[in-house]
Coordinates of C-alpha atoms and ligand atoms in Angstrom, one line a residue:
M20 CA -117.8 -108.1 4.6
G21 CA -115.4 -108.7 1.8
L22 CA -117.3 -106.1 -0.2
T23 CA -117.1 -103.6 2.5
L24 CA -113.3 -104.1 2.6
L25 CA -113.1 -103.7 -1.1
L26 CA -115.0 -100.4 -1.0
F27 CA -113.6 -98.8 2.1
G28 CA -110.5 -100.8 2.7
C29 CA -108.2 -98.4 0.9
K30 CA -105.5 -97.0 3.1
P31 CA -106.2 -93.2 3.4
G32 CA -102.5 -92.2 3.1
G33 CA -101.5 -88.8 4.6
D34 CA -100.0 -87.5 1.4
G35 CA -103.0 -87.3 -0.9
S36 CA -101.5 -90.0 -3.2
G37 CA -102.8 -93.0 -1.3
N38 CA -106.4 -93.3 -2.5
G39 CA -108.0 -95.2 -5.3
A40 CA -107.4 -94.1 -8.9
L41 CA -104.6 -91.7 -7.9
A42 CA -102.6 -94.4 -6.2
S43 CA -102.9 -96.7 -9.1
S44 CA -101.8 -94.1 -11.6
A45 CA -98.8 -93.3 -9.3
A46 CA -98.1 -97.0 -9.2
E47 CA -98.0 -97.2 -13.0
K48 CA -95.5 -94.3 -13.2
V49 CA -93.0 -96.0 -11.0
Y50 CA -93.7 -99.6 -12.1
V51 CA -90.8 -101.2 -13.9
A52 CA -92.0 -104.7 -14.7
P53 CA -89.9 -107.7 -13.9
G54 CA -87.2 -108.0 -16.5
E55 CA -87.6 -104.4 -17.7
Q56 CA -85.0 -101.7 -16.9
D57 CA -85.2 -98.2 -15.4
E58 CA -84.9 -95.1 -17.5
F59 CA -82.4 -93.3 -15.2
Y60 CA -79.5 -94.1 -13.0
A61 CA -79.4 -92.2 -9.7
F62 CA -76.3 -92.0 -7.6
L63 CA -77.1 -91.1 -4.0
S64 CA -74.4 -90.0 -1.6
G65 CA -74.2 -92.4 1.4
G66 CA -73.2 -89.6 3.9
Y67 CA -71.8 -91.3 7.0
S68 CA -71.6 -94.7 5.2
G69 CA -68.7 -93.2 3.3
N70 CA -70.0 -94.8 0.1
L71 CA -72.1 -94.1 -2.9
T72 CA -75.3 -96.0 -3.7
V73 CA -76.8 -96.6 -7.2
Y74 CA -80.5 -96.7 -7.8
G75 CA -82.8 -96.9 -10.7
L76 CA -85.4 -94.3 -11.5
P77 CA -88.4 -94.4 -11.4
S78 CA -88.4 -97.7 -9.6
G79 CA -86.3 -96.7 -6.6
R80 CA -84.6 -100.1 -6.8
M81 CA -81.1 -100.2 -5.4
F82 CA -78.5 -101.7 -7.8
K83 CA -75.2 -101.4 -6.0
E84 CA -73.3 -99.8 -3.2
I85 CA -69.9 -98.5 -4.5
P86 CA -67.3 -98.3 -1.7
V87 CA -65.3 -95.1 -1.8
F88 CA -64.1 -93.9 1.6
S89 CA -65.1 -96.8 3.8
Q90 CA -64.0 -100.4 4.0
F91 CA -66.6 -102.6 2.5
P92 CA -66.6 -106.3 3.4
T93 CA -69.0 -107.1 0.6
S94 CA -66.2 -106.7 -2.0
G95 CA -63.2 -106.6 0.3
Y96 CA -62.6 -102.9 -0.7
G97 CA -60.2 -101.5 1.9
Y98 CA -59.5 -105.0 3.2
S99 CA -57.6 -106.5 0.2
E100 CA -53.9 -105.6 -0.1
E101 CA -54.6 -104.0 -3.4
T102 CA -57.2 -101.5 -2.2
K103 CA -55.8 -100.6 1.3
P104 CA -53.6 -97.9 -0.3
M105 CA -56.7 -96.2 -1.6
L106 CA -57.6 -95.2 2.0
N107 CA -54.1 -93.9 2.9
T108 CA -53.9 -90.3 4.0
S109 CA -51.4 -88.0 5.8
H110 CA -53.0 -89.2 9.0
G111 CA -52.4 -92.8 8.1
F112 CA -55.0 -95.4 7.0
I113 CA -58.4 -93.8 7.4
P114 CA -61.1 -96.4 6.6
W115 CA -64.1 -94.1 6.8
D116 CA -65.4 -90.7 5.7
D117 CA -68.6 -88.7 5.3
L118 CA -69.6 -88.5 1.6
H119 CA -71.9 -85.6 0.6
H120 CA -71.9 -84.5 -3.0
P121 CA -71.6 -86.6 -6.2
D122 CA -71.2 -84.8 -9.5
I123 CA -71.0 -86.5 -12.9
S124 CA -68.4 -85.4 -15.5
Q125 CA -69.5 -83.0 -18.2
T126 CA -68.6 -82.0 -21.7
N127 CA -70.0 -78.6 -22.9
G128 CA -72.1 -78.4 -19.7
E129 CA -73.8 -81.7 -20.5
L130 CA -73.4 -85.0 -18.6
D131 CA -70.9 -87.2 -20.4
G132 CA -71.1 -90.3 -18.1
R133 CA -67.4 -90.9 -17.8
W134 CA -66.8 -90.4 -14.1
I135 CA -68.5 -89.4 -11.0
F136 CA -66.7 -87.3 -8.4
V137 CA -67.5 -87.3 -4.7
N138 CA -66.2 -85.6 -1.5
G139 CA -65.0 -86.9 1.8
N140 CA -65.9 -84.3 4.4
N141 CA -64.1 -85.4 7.5
T142 CA -60.5 -86.2 6.4
P143 CA -60.7 -83.9 3.3
R144 CA -60.6 -86.0 0.2
I145 CA -62.0 -86.1 -3.3
A146 CA -62.6 -89.4 -5.1
R147 CA -63.1 -90.2 -8.8
I148 CA -65.2 -93.3 -9.6
S149 CA -65.3 -94.9 -13.1
L150 CA -68.8 -95.1 -14.5
S151 CA -67.6 -98.0 -16.6
T152 CA -66.4 -100.3 -13.8
F153 CA -68.3 -98.5 -11.0
E154 CA -65.1 -98.7 -9.0
T155 CA -63.2 -96.0 -7.1
E156 CA -60.2 -95.2 -9.3
E157 CA -58.6 -92.3 -7.5
I158 CA -58.6 -90.5 -4.1
I159 CA -56.7 -87.3 -3.5
E160 CA -56.4 -85.8 -0.1
I161 CA -56.9 -82.0 0.2
P162 CA -54.3 -80.3 2.3
N163 CA -55.0 -77.1 4.3
S164 CA -58.7 -78.0 4.4
A165 CA -61.1 -79.2 7.1
G166 CA -64.7 -80.4 6.6
N167 CA -64.3 -80.6 2.8
H168 CA -68.0 -79.7 2.2
S169 CA -68.3 -77.2 -0.8
S170 CA -67.1 -80.1 -2.9
A171 CA -67.0 -82.1 -5.3
F172 CA -68.3 -79.9 -8.1
I173 CA -67.3 -80.1 -11.7
T174 CA -66.8 -77.3 -14.2
E175 CA -68.6 -77.6 -17.5
N176 CA -65.8 -79.3 -19.5
T177 CA -64.6 -81.2 -16.4
E178 CA -61.5 -79.0 -16.4
Y179 CA -61.6 -79.0 -12.6
V180 CA -63.2 -80.7 -9.7
I181 CA -63.6 -78.0 -7.0
A182 CA -63.3 -78.5 -3.3
G183 CA -63.8 -75.8 -0.7
T184 CA -63.2 -76.1 3.0
R185 CA -66.1 -75.7 5.4
F186 CA -64.0 -75.1 8.5
A187 CA -61.3 -72.5 8.5
V188 CA -58.0 -73.7 10.0
P189 CA -54.5 -72.4 10.6
V190 CA -52.5 -72.7 7.4
P191 CA -50.1 -74.3 7.8
Q192 CA -51.5 -76.2 10.7
R193 CA -49.8 -75.3 13.9
D194 CA -50.2 -75.2 17.7
M195 CA -52.0 -71.9 18.5
P196 CA -54.8 -70.6 20.8
I197 CA -58.2 -71.3 19.3
N198 CA -59.5 -67.9 20.3
E199 CA -56.9 -66.3 18.0
Y200 CA -59.0 -67.7 15.0
K201 CA -60.1 -64.3 13.7
G202 CA -57.8 -63.0 11.0
N203 CA -55.4 -65.9 11.4
F204 CA -57.3 -69.0 10.2
K205 CA -57.7 -69.5 6.4
G206 CA -60.3 -71.0 4.1
A207 CA -58.7 -72.9 1.3
L208 CA -60.6 -73.4 -2.0
S209 CA -58.9 -76.1 -4.1
F210 CA -58.9 -76.4 -7.8
I211 CA -58.0 -80.0 -8.9
S212 CA -57.5 -80.4 -12.6
V213 CA -58.9 -83.5 -14.4
N214 CA -56.9 -85.1 -17.2
P215 CA -59.3 -85.3 -20.1
E216 CA -57.9 -88.6 -21.3
D217 CA -57.8 -90.7 -18.2
G218 CA -59.4 -88.5 -15.5
R219 CA -56.2 -88.3 -13.4
L220 CA -56.4 -85.6 -10.8
D221 CA -53.8 -83.0 -10.0
L222 CA -54.2 -80.4 -7.3
K223 CA -53.3 -77.4 -9.4
F224 CA -53.8 -74.5 -6.9
Q225 CA -55.5 -73.4 -3.7
V226 CA -57.0 -70.0 -3.2
M227 CA -56.3 -68.9 0.4
M228 CA -59.5 -67.1 1.3
P229 CA -60.4 -65.4 4.6
G230 CA -61.3 -67.7 7.5
F231 CA -65.1 -68.0 6.8
N232 CA -67.0 -71.3 6.4
Y233 CA -67.3 -72.2 2.7
D234 CA -70.5 -74.3 2.7
L235 CA -71.6 -75.2 -0.8
S236 CA -70.6 -74.2 -4.3
H237 CA -71.5 -74.5 -8.0
P238 CA -69.7 -73.8 -11.2
G239 CA -70.8 -71.1 -13.6
R240 CA -72.0 -72.5 -16.9
G241 CA -72.6 -71.0 -20.3
K242 CA -72.0 -67.3 -20.0
S243 CA -70.6 -67.7 -16.4
H244 CA -68.3 -70.6 -17.3
G245 CA -64.9 -69.8 -15.8
W246 CA -66.4 -68.6 -12.5
H247 CA -67.2 -70.6 -9.5
F248 CA -69.6 -69.6 -6.7
F249 CA -69.3 -70.5 -3.0
S250 CA -71.8 -69.8 -0.2
T251 CA -70.2 -68.7 3.0
Y252 CA -71.4 -68.4 6.6
N253 CA -69.6 -67.5 9.8
T254 CA -68.2 -64.3 8.2
E255 CA -68.2 -63.3 11.9
E256 CA -65.2 -65.6 12.3
A257 CA -66.6 -67.0 15.5
N258 CA -64.9 -70.0 17.1
S259 CA -67.4 -71.0 19.8
L260 CA -71.2 -71.3 20.3
M261 CA -71.5 -71.0 16.5
E262 CA -75.3 -71.3 16.5
V263 CA -75.5 -67.9 18.0
N264 CA -72.1 -66.3 17.2
S265 CA -72.1 -67.1 13.5
S266 CA -75.6 -65.8 13.0
Q267 CA -74.9 -62.2 13.9
N268 CA -74.4 -60.7 10.5
D269 CA -77.6 -60.0 8.6
K270 CA -75.8 -61.0 5.4
D271 CA -72.9 -63.3 4.7
F272 CA -71.5 -63.7 1.2
I273 CA -71.5 -65.7 -1.9
A274 CA -67.9 -65.7 -3.1
A275 CA -67.5 -65.4 -6.8
I276 CA -64.1 -66.8 -8.0
N277 CA -62.9 -66.2 -11.6
W278 CA -60.8 -69.4 -11.8
K279 CA -59.9 -68.8 -15.4
K280 CA -58.1 -65.6 -14.3
I281 CA -56.4 -67.4 -11.5
E282 CA -55.4 -70.2 -13.8
E283 CA -53.8 -67.7 -16.1
F284 CA -52.0 -66.1 -13.2
V285 CA -50.7 -69.5 -12.1
N286 CA -49.8 -70.5 -15.6
N287 CA -47.7 -67.4 -15.8
G288 CA -45.7 -68.4 -12.8
G289 CA -47.9 -66.8 -10.1
G290 CA -48.7 -68.2 -6.7
T291 CA -46.5 -69.4 -3.8
K292 CA -45.3 -72.9 -3.4
M293 CA -45.9 -74.2 0.1
A294 CA -44.5 -77.3 1.8
T295 CA -47.3 -79.7 2.7
N296 CA -48.0 -83.4 2.9
Y297 CA -51.0 -85.1 1.4
A298 CA -51.8 -88.5 -0.1
H299 CA -52.6 -89.2 -3.8
N300 CA -54.0 -92.7 -4.3
V301 CA -54.5 -94.2 -7.8
Y302 CA -56.0 -97.5 -8.7
N303 CA -54.6 -99.2 -11.8
E304 CA -57.1 -101.3 -13.7
E305 CA -54.4 -103.5 -15.3
T306 CA -52.5 -104.4 -12.2
H307 CA -55.7 -104.3 -10.2
T308 CA -53.7 -102.5 -7.6
G309 CA -53.8 -99.1 -5.9
T310 CA -50.7 -97.1 -5.0
S311 CA -50.4 -94.2 -2.6
T312 CA -47.9 -91.4 -3.1
M313 CA -47.3 -88.6 -0.6
V314 CA -47.1 -85.2 -2.2
K315 CA -45.0 -82.6 -0.5
E316 CA -45.8 -79.3 -2.1
V317 CA -48.9 -77.3 -3.0
L318 CA -49.3 -74.0 -5.0
T319 CA -51.3 -71.4 -3.1
V320 CA -52.7 -68.1 -4.3
D321 CA -53.4 -65.1 -2.2
P322 CA -56.6 -63.7 -3.8
T323 CA -55.5 -60.1 -3.4
E324 CA -52.6 -60.8 -5.7
V325 CA -55.0 -61.4 -8.6
P326 CA -57.1 -58.2 -9.0
G327 CA -60.5 -58.8 -10.6
A328 CA -60.6 -62.5 -9.7
V329 CA -62.5 -62.7 -6.4
F330 CA -65.6 -60.8 -5.2
F331 CA -68.1 -61.1 -2.4
L332 CA -71.9 -60.9 -3.1
P333 CA -73.8 -60.1 0.1
T334 CA -76.4 -62.8 0.6
P335 CA -78.9 -62.9 3.5
K336 CA -78.8 -65.1 6.5
S337 CA -76.1 -67.8 6.5
P338 CA -76.7 -69.2 3.0
H339 CA -76.4 -73.0 2.6
G340 CA -77.2 -74.0 -1.0
C341 CA -75.5 -72.1 -3.8
D342 CA -76.9 -73.2 -7.2
V343 CA -76.6 -71.9 -10.7
D344 CA -79.4 -72.2 -13.3
P345 CA -78.8 -74.0 -16.6
S346 CA -78.2 -70.7 -18.5
G347 CA -75.5 -69.6 -16.1
E348 CA -77.2 -66.3 -15.4
Y349 CA -78.7 -66.8 -12.0
I350 CA -76.9 -67.7 -8.8
I351 CA -79.3 -68.8 -6.1
G352 CA -78.4 -68.4 -2.4
A353 CA -80.6 -70.2 0.1
G354 CA -80.4 -68.4 3.4
K355 CA -81.2 -71.2 5.7
L356 CA -82.4 -68.9 8.4
S357 CA -84.7 -67.0 6.0
A358 CA -88.0 -67.6 4.2
D359 CA -86.8 -66.0 1.0
L360 CA -84.4 -67.1 -1.7
T361 CA -81.9 -64.6 -3.0
V362 CA -81.2 -64.7 -6.7
H363 CA -78.1 -62.9 -8.0
S364 CA -77.6 -62.0 -11.6
F365 CA -74.3 -62.8 -13.2
T366 CA -74.7 -60.0 -15.8
K367 CA -75.4 -57.5 -13.1
M368 CA -72.4 -58.7 -11.1
L369 CA -70.2 -58.2 -14.1
E370 CA -71.6 -54.7 -14.6
A371 CA -71.0 -53.8 -11.0
I372 CA -67.5 -55.1 -11.2
E373 CA -66.9 -53.1 -14.4
A374 CA -68.2 -49.9 -12.8
E375 CA -66.2 -50.7 -9.6
K376 CA -69.3 -50.2 -7.5
F377 CA -68.0 -51.7 -4.3
D378 CA -69.4 -51.5 -0.8
G379 CA -66.1 -51.9 1.1
E380 CA -63.9 -54.9 1.3
A381 CA -63.1 -57.9 3.5
Y382 CA -59.4 -58.8 3.8
G383 CA -58.8 -56.9 0.6
I384 CA -61.5 -58.6 -1.4
P385 CA -64.1 -56.2 -2.8
I386 CA -67.7 -56.5 -1.6
L387 CA -70.4 -55.7 -4.2
K388 CA -73.6 -53.9 -3.3
F389 CA -76.5 -56.3 -2.6
E390 CA -78.9 -54.1 -4.6
D391 CA -76.5 -54.0 -7.6
V392 CA -76.2 -57.8 -8.0
M393 CA -79.6 -59.0 -6.9
A394 CA -81.9 -60.2 -9.7
G395 CA -84.8 -61.1 -7.6
V396 CA -86.2 -62.6 -4.5
V397 CA -88.4 -65.6 -4.4
K398 CA -91.0 -65.0 -1.8
S399 CA -91.6 -68.6 -1.1
G400 CA -93.7 -68.7 2.0
G401 CA -91.6 -71.7 3.0
L402 CA -89.0 -71.9 5.8
G403 CA -85.4 -72.9 5.8
P404 CA -84.5 -73.1 2.1
L405 CA -81.6 -75.4 1.4
H406 CA -81.0 -76.6 -2.2
T407 CA -82.3 -75.8 -5.7
E408 CA -82.3 -77.9 -8.9
F409 CA -83.7 -77.1 -12.4
D410 CA -85.8 -78.6 -15.1
S411 CA -85.5 -77.8 -18.8
S412 CA -88.5 -75.5 -19.0
G413 CA -87.3 -72.6 -16.9
N414 CA -88.5 -73.9 -13.5
A415 CA -86.5 -74.2 -10.3
Y416 CA -87.3 -76.5 -7.4
T417 CA -86.1 -75.7 -3.9
T418 CA -86.2 -77.8 -0.8
F419 CA -87.3 -76.3 2.5
F420 CA -86.0 -78.1 5.6
I421 CA -88.1 -76.5 8.3
S422 CA -91.4 -76.4 6.4
S423 CA -90.7 -79.8 4.9
E424 CA -91.6 -79.1 1.3
V425 CA -90.4 -78.8 -2.3
V426 CA -91.3 -75.5 -3.8
K427 CA -91.5 -75.1 -7.6
W428 CA -90.9 -71.5 -8.9
K429 CA -90.2 -69.8 -12.2
L430 CA -86.9 -68.3 -13.1
E431 CA -87.2 -64.6 -14.1
T432 CA -90.6 -64.0 -12.7
W433 CA -89.7 -65.6 -9.3
E434 CA -93.3 -66.6 -8.8
V435 CA -94.1 -69.8 -6.9
V436 CA -96.2 -72.1 -9.0
D437 CA -96.5 -75.2 -6.8
R438 CA -95.5 -76.7 -3.5
K439 CA -95.7 -80.3 -2.2
P440 CA -94.9 -81.6 1.3
T441 CA -92.0 -84.0 1.9
F442 CA -91.9 -86.7 4.5
Y443 CA -90.0 -85.3 6.4
S444 CA -87.4 -82.5 6.6
V445 CA -85.9 -82.6 3.2
G446 CA -82.2 -81.9 2.5
H447 CA -81.1 -82.0 -1.1
L448 CA -83.1 -82.8 -4.1
M449 CA -82.1 -84.2 -7.5
I450 CA -83.3 -83.9 -11.0
P451 CA -81.4 -86.0 -13.6
G452 CA -79.0 -83.5 -15.2
G453 CA -80.6 -80.9 -12.9
N454 CA -77.3 -79.1 -12.2
S455 CA -76.1 -79.1 -15.8
R456 CA -76.9 -77.0 -18.9
K457 CA -79.2 -79.8 -20.0
P458 CA -81.6 -81.1 -17.3
F459 CA -83.6 -84.1 -18.3
G460 CA -86.5 -83.2 -16.0
K461 CA -89.2 -85.8 -15.5
Y462 CA -88.5 -86.7 -11.9
V463 CA -87.4 -85.0 -8.7
V464 CA -86.0 -87.1 -6.0
A465 CA -86.2 -85.5 -2.5
M466 CA -83.9 -86.9 0.1
N467 CA -85.3 -86.6 3.6
K468 CA -83.6 -86.5 7.0
I469 CA -86.4 -87.9 9.1
T470 CA -88.4 -91.0 8.3
K471 CA -90.7 -91.6 11.3
D472 CA -93.9 -93.3 10.2
R473 CA -93.1 -93.8 6.5
Y474 CA -92.1 -97.5 6.9
L475 CA -92.5 -100.3 9.3
P476 CA -90.5 -99.4 12.4
T477 CA -87.1 -101.0 12.7
G478 CA -86.1 -100.1 16.2
P479 CA -84.8 -96.6 17.1
E480 CA -83.0 -96.2 13.8
M481 CA -84.8 -95.9 10.5
E482 CA -83.2 -95.7 7.2
H483 CA -83.6 -92.2 5.6
S484 CA -86.4 -91.9 3.1
A485 CA -86.4 -90.5 -0.4
Q486 CA -89.4 -89.5 -2.4
I487 CA -90.0 -89.4 -6.1
Y488 CA -92.1 -86.7 -7.6
D489 CA -93.3 -86.7 -11.2
I490 CA -92.6 -83.2 -12.5
S491 CA -93.7 -83.7 -16.1
G492 CA -96.9 -81.6 -15.5
E493 CA -97.5 -78.2 -14.2
K494 CA -98.0 -79.6 -10.7
M495 CA -95.7 -82.0 -9.0
E496 CA -97.0 -85.4 -8.1
L497 CA -95.6 -87.5 -5.3
I498 CA -95.4 -91.0 -6.8
Y499 CA -93.1 -93.1 -4.6
D500 CA -91.2 -93.5 -1.3
F501 CA -88.1 -95.5 -1.1
P502 CA -85.5 -96.1 1.7
T503 CA -81.9 -95.1 1.2
H504 CA -78.7 -96.2 2.8
G505 CA -76.6 -94.1 5.1
E506 CA -77.5 -90.4 4.9
P507 CA -77.9 -89.2 1.4
H508 CA -77.1 -85.6 1.0
Y509 CA -76.8 -84.7 -2.7
A510 CA -77.3 -87.1 -5.6
A511 CA -76.6 -87.1 -9.4
G512 CA -78.7 -88.8 -12.0
C513 CA -78.4 -89.5 -15.7
P514 CA -80.2 -91.4 -18.5
A515 CA -79.4 -95.1 -18.4
D516 CA -78.5 -95.0 -22.0
L517 CA -75.5 -92.8 -21.2
L518 CA -73.9 -95.6 -19.1
R519 CA -75.4 -98.9 -20.1
A520 CA -73.3 -99.6 -23.3
N521 CA -70.0 -98.6 -21.6
S522 CA -70.5 -100.7 -18.5
K523 CA -67.6 -103.1 -18.2
K524 CA -68.5 -106.8 -18.2
I525 CA -65.2 -108.6 -17.3
Y526 CA -61.5 -107.8 -16.9
R527 CA -59.6 -109.6 -19.6
L528 CA -57.3 -112.3 -18.1
D529 CA -54.7 -111.7 -20.9
E530 CA -54.5 -108.1 -19.9
N531 CA -54.0 -108.8 -16.2
K532 CA -50.6 -107.3 -15.2
H533 CA -50.9 -108.0 -11.4
P534 CA -47.4 -109.0 -10.3
Y535 CA -49.0 -112.0 -8.4
A536 CA -51.4 -113.1 -11.2
V537 CA -51.7 -116.7 -12.3
T538 CA -52.8 -116.6 -15.9
S539 CA -53.0 -120.4 -16.3
P540 CA -53.7 -122.9 -13.6
D541 CA -50.3 -124.6 -14.1
Q542 CA -48.6 -121.4 -12.8
A543 CA -50.3 -121.9 -9.4
R544 CA -47.7 -122.3 -6.7
V545 CA -46.7 -121.5 -3.2
E546 CA -43.4 -119.7 -2.3
R547 CA -41.8 -118.9 1.0
N548 CA -39.7 -115.8 1.6
G549 CA -38.7 -115.8 5.3
N550 CA -41.9 -115.9 7.3
E551 CA -43.9 -114.7 4.3
V552 CA -45.8 -117.3 2.3
H553 CA -47.2 -116.3 -1.1
I554 CA -49.9 -118.5 -2.5
Y555 CA -50.5 -118.0 -6.2
M556 CA -54.0 -119.3 -6.5
S557 CA -56.5 -119.5 -9.3
T558 CA -60.3 -120.0 -9.3
I559 CA -62.8 -121.4 -11.8
R560 CA -66.1 -123.1 -11.3
S561 CA -65.9 -124.9 -8.9
H562 CA -62.4 -125.2 -7.4
F563 CA -59.4 -123.4 -6.1
T564 CA -55.9 -124.3 -7.6
P565 CA -54.3 -125.4 -5.3
D566 CA -56.8 -126.6 -2.7
N567 CA -54.5 -128.4 -0.3
I568 CA -51.5 -126.6 1.1
E569 CA -49.0 -127.8 3.7
G570 CA -45.8 -126.3 5.2
V571 CA -47.4 -123.1 6.7
K572 CA -46.3 -122.4 10.2
V573 CA -47.6 -120.4 13.2
G574 CA -46.1 -116.9 12.9
D575 CA -46.2 -116.9 9.1
K576 CA -47.8 -114.1 7.2
V577 CA -49.7 -115.9 4.4
Y578 CA -50.8 -114.0 1.3
F579 CA -53.5 -115.5 -0.8
H580 CA -53.1 -114.0 -4.3
I581 CA -56.3 -115.1 -6.1
T582 CA -56.8 -114.8 -9.8
N583 CA -60.3 -115.5 -11.1
H584 CA -60.1 -117.3 -14.4
E585 CA -63.7 -116.8 -15.3
Q586 CA -64.3 -114.7 -18.5
D587 CA -68.1 -114.6 -18.2
F588 CA -70.1 -111.6 -17.1
D589 CA -71.2 -111.6 -13.4
V590 CA -69.2 -114.6 -12.2
P591 CA -67.1 -113.5 -9.2
H592 CA -65.6 -116.0 -6.8
G593 CA -65.0 -115.1 -3.2
F594 CA -62.4 -116.2 -0.7
S595 CA -62.3 -116.4 3.1
M596 CA -60.1 -118.2 5.6
L597 CA -61.0 -119.3 9.0
G598 CA -59.5 -117.1 11.7
Q599 CA -58.6 -114.4 9.3
N600 CA -58.4 -110.9 10.8
T601 CA -59.9 -109.2 7.8
S602 CA -63.0 -109.5 5.5
E603 CA -63.6 -111.9 2.6
I604 CA -62.6 -110.7 -0.8
L605 CA -64.7 -110.9 -4.0
V606 CA -62.6 -111.4 -7.1
M607 CA -64.1 -110.3 -10.5
P608 CA -63.6 -112.3 -13.7
G609 CA -60.0 -111.8 -14.9
Q610 CA -59.0 -109.9 -11.7
T611 CA -56.4 -110.7 -9.0
K612 CA -56.9 -109.8 -5.4
T613 CA -54.9 -110.5 -2.3
S614 CA -56.1 -111.5 1.2
V615 CA -53.7 -111.8 4.2
W616 CA -53.9 -114.4 7.0
E617 CA -51.6 -114.7 10.0
P618 CA -52.4 -118.2 11.5
K619 CA -52.2 -118.2 15.3
Q620 CA -53.0 -121.8 15.9
V621 CA -51.7 -125.2 14.8
G622 CA -54.3 -127.2 12.9
V623 CA -55.9 -127.9 9.5
W624 CA -57.9 -124.9 8.6
P625 CA -60.4 -124.6 5.8
F626 CA -61.0 -121.8 3.3
Y627 CA -64.0 -121.4 1.0
C628 CA -65.6 -119.4 -1.8
T629 CA -68.1 -116.9 -0.4
D630 CA -70.1 -116.2 -3.5
F631 CA -72.7 -118.8 -4.6
C632 CA -71.1 -119.3 -8.0
S633 CA -72.4 -122.6 -9.3
A634 CA -74.3 -125.7 -8.4
L635 CA -71.1 -127.0 -6.9
H636 CA -70.3 -123.8 -5.0
Q637 CA -70.5 -125.7 -1.7
E638 CA -67.6 -127.9 -3.0
M639 CA -65.5 -124.8 -3.7
Q640 CA -63.3 -125.2 -0.6
G641 CA -59.7 -126.2 0.5
Y642 CA -57.4 -126.7 3.5
V643 CA -54.2 -125.2 4.8
R644 CA -52.2 -127.3 7.3
V645 CA -50.6 -125.1 9.9
S646 CA -47.6 -126.6 11.8
P647 CA -45.7 -125.3 14.9
A648 CA -43.3 -122.5 14.3
N649 CA -40.3 -124.8 14.6
A650 CA -41.7 -127.7 12.6
N651 CA -39.7 -129.1 9.7
I652 CA -42.3 -129.5 7.0
D653 CA -41.6 -128.5 3.5
L654 CA -44.1 -126.4 1.6
S655 CA -46.3 -128.4 -0.7
W656 CA -49.5 -127.9 -2.6
S657 CA -51.8 -129.9 -4.7
L658 CA -55.2 -130.2 -6.4
G659 CA -56.8 -133.6 -7.0
E660 CA -53.8 -135.7 -6.1
Ligands
K7E729 CU1 -77.3 -79.6 2.6 CU2 -73.8 -81.7 3.1 CU3 -75.1 -80.6 0.7 CU4 -76.6 -82.4 3.6 S1 -75.6 -80.7 2.7 S2 -78.6 -81.8 3.1
CUA730 CU1 -66.8 -119.8 -6.4 CU2 -68.6 -120.1 -5.0

């Protein structure tokens, strides 16, 4: 019996990787032994979780979830007083967004590992995350935009992070009939400059394009550096029943924008200043505090004012993905209603522009001839192409949503050399460095939309599934499935060595400039200012200073300003207070964070540390005595008396 099981007990596995020797060789490829570390970091968008998740490759182990656009009780992001300003917008405090596309900063077209940029789709925003602290350092709202989808993509020296609007809207926003969309709505493409020293963002200009949908985009690189390419759909400018009405045109466009030319125009005083209102939120690592500033003006550029800067490349069938190969020569448009991929040639595009071979215009923007700019067609045999990434040996890899597969093909010959199924309905894919001038190859991660039978069922909702393929050989090999969190769209990956050495271990207490910091325990105190009570508190294994507080009254607003005095790597302390209308906070070594409590009931209420920090973690607790509003009890605090 046992023997039979041994011989025939192998799970068949529907993917061809599940049997015998094949499975064990796949296992070896993804096996990172206990105590060993992964070769690559992978940053997966969290989609409707609003956050970014960090995985190791090839193990598929999840290391961290970085809160960006969504409140996150695990760290207190968006709940602590210091981080609430990060989620401020012109619509007020917006504690959620839909995050699609991460992109790592580059120098000379190669990943440099300083920052990662991501987009918020819903209430248009761009965020910059430090790859030293793995914290969100900056969020800038994008005015005149809606469904900020063709974002956040980085030019090859991180000059700009580029954000295009998916939905055209009235600019400026106003009360008008929806069916007057055509010709009246605009599509804003935003160019946000990045300060090379500290990464600070500045919305430099917006190109006010016709009211199409700008779906995805990629920067030129190498020879096409200075250009940026956007796929469009709904060039019909329909405003209802889009699935039919925006699929009428046989071809939509890829918009080619010469941003260097527009930058020059703007630097010479071109463009129109327009009144607006958007939030710019910056986190300061020394004060451990975010501040939100409202900006009232934006510089807009009418593309017809800058001749030679904007062109349309006809591209079949409502293209979704818009990808540029590592050489910068080929621009790949994935017509999502088509079987074929259209590849445009940058060189041919320049020649056609030079020769002024136009095929009409749209709103004053010249349209190039399809035949003049096309480099080739990939006859894939698949259905529903979405996104393409590249390896370092001249191969491209495209996902096909409808036929559920990754197709490998050769640049320049356009021939398909391999295809492997995905499980199921793949969206984006990612190769470490696969959208830069220097892809690292080795693995493709396919991020799927439908999971079904890949894991044990977990009720009606399954986490999305990602798959790792080994691409080091001629044929791709599926080697691993792993669950992801939220809905990953795009992802970015880089070698672990690029980040590991710069990863911050602690915040130095002697550099803490938080106005409510307590840099030595004898500064701990409680102060009253009207009905506000400020508790200056410190933590160290395993107590709070102070841990007994009296004189708080019902109706007070109590601020716990907690400074963690640990100076060891990976020793946070947490804080939570009974009856608090917020989340706990997790305070990193050397950091100060603030948690608010508005006591509603008289009593003696405990607080405690939420992070199991030492053998005496359970002893890390304290009490606040809350007296009636009219009580006559002086503030007092103590520790061990
Ligand atoms: Cu194709 Cu938002 Cu990039 Cu999803 S998008 S898959
Ligand atoms: Cu500090 Cu547990």
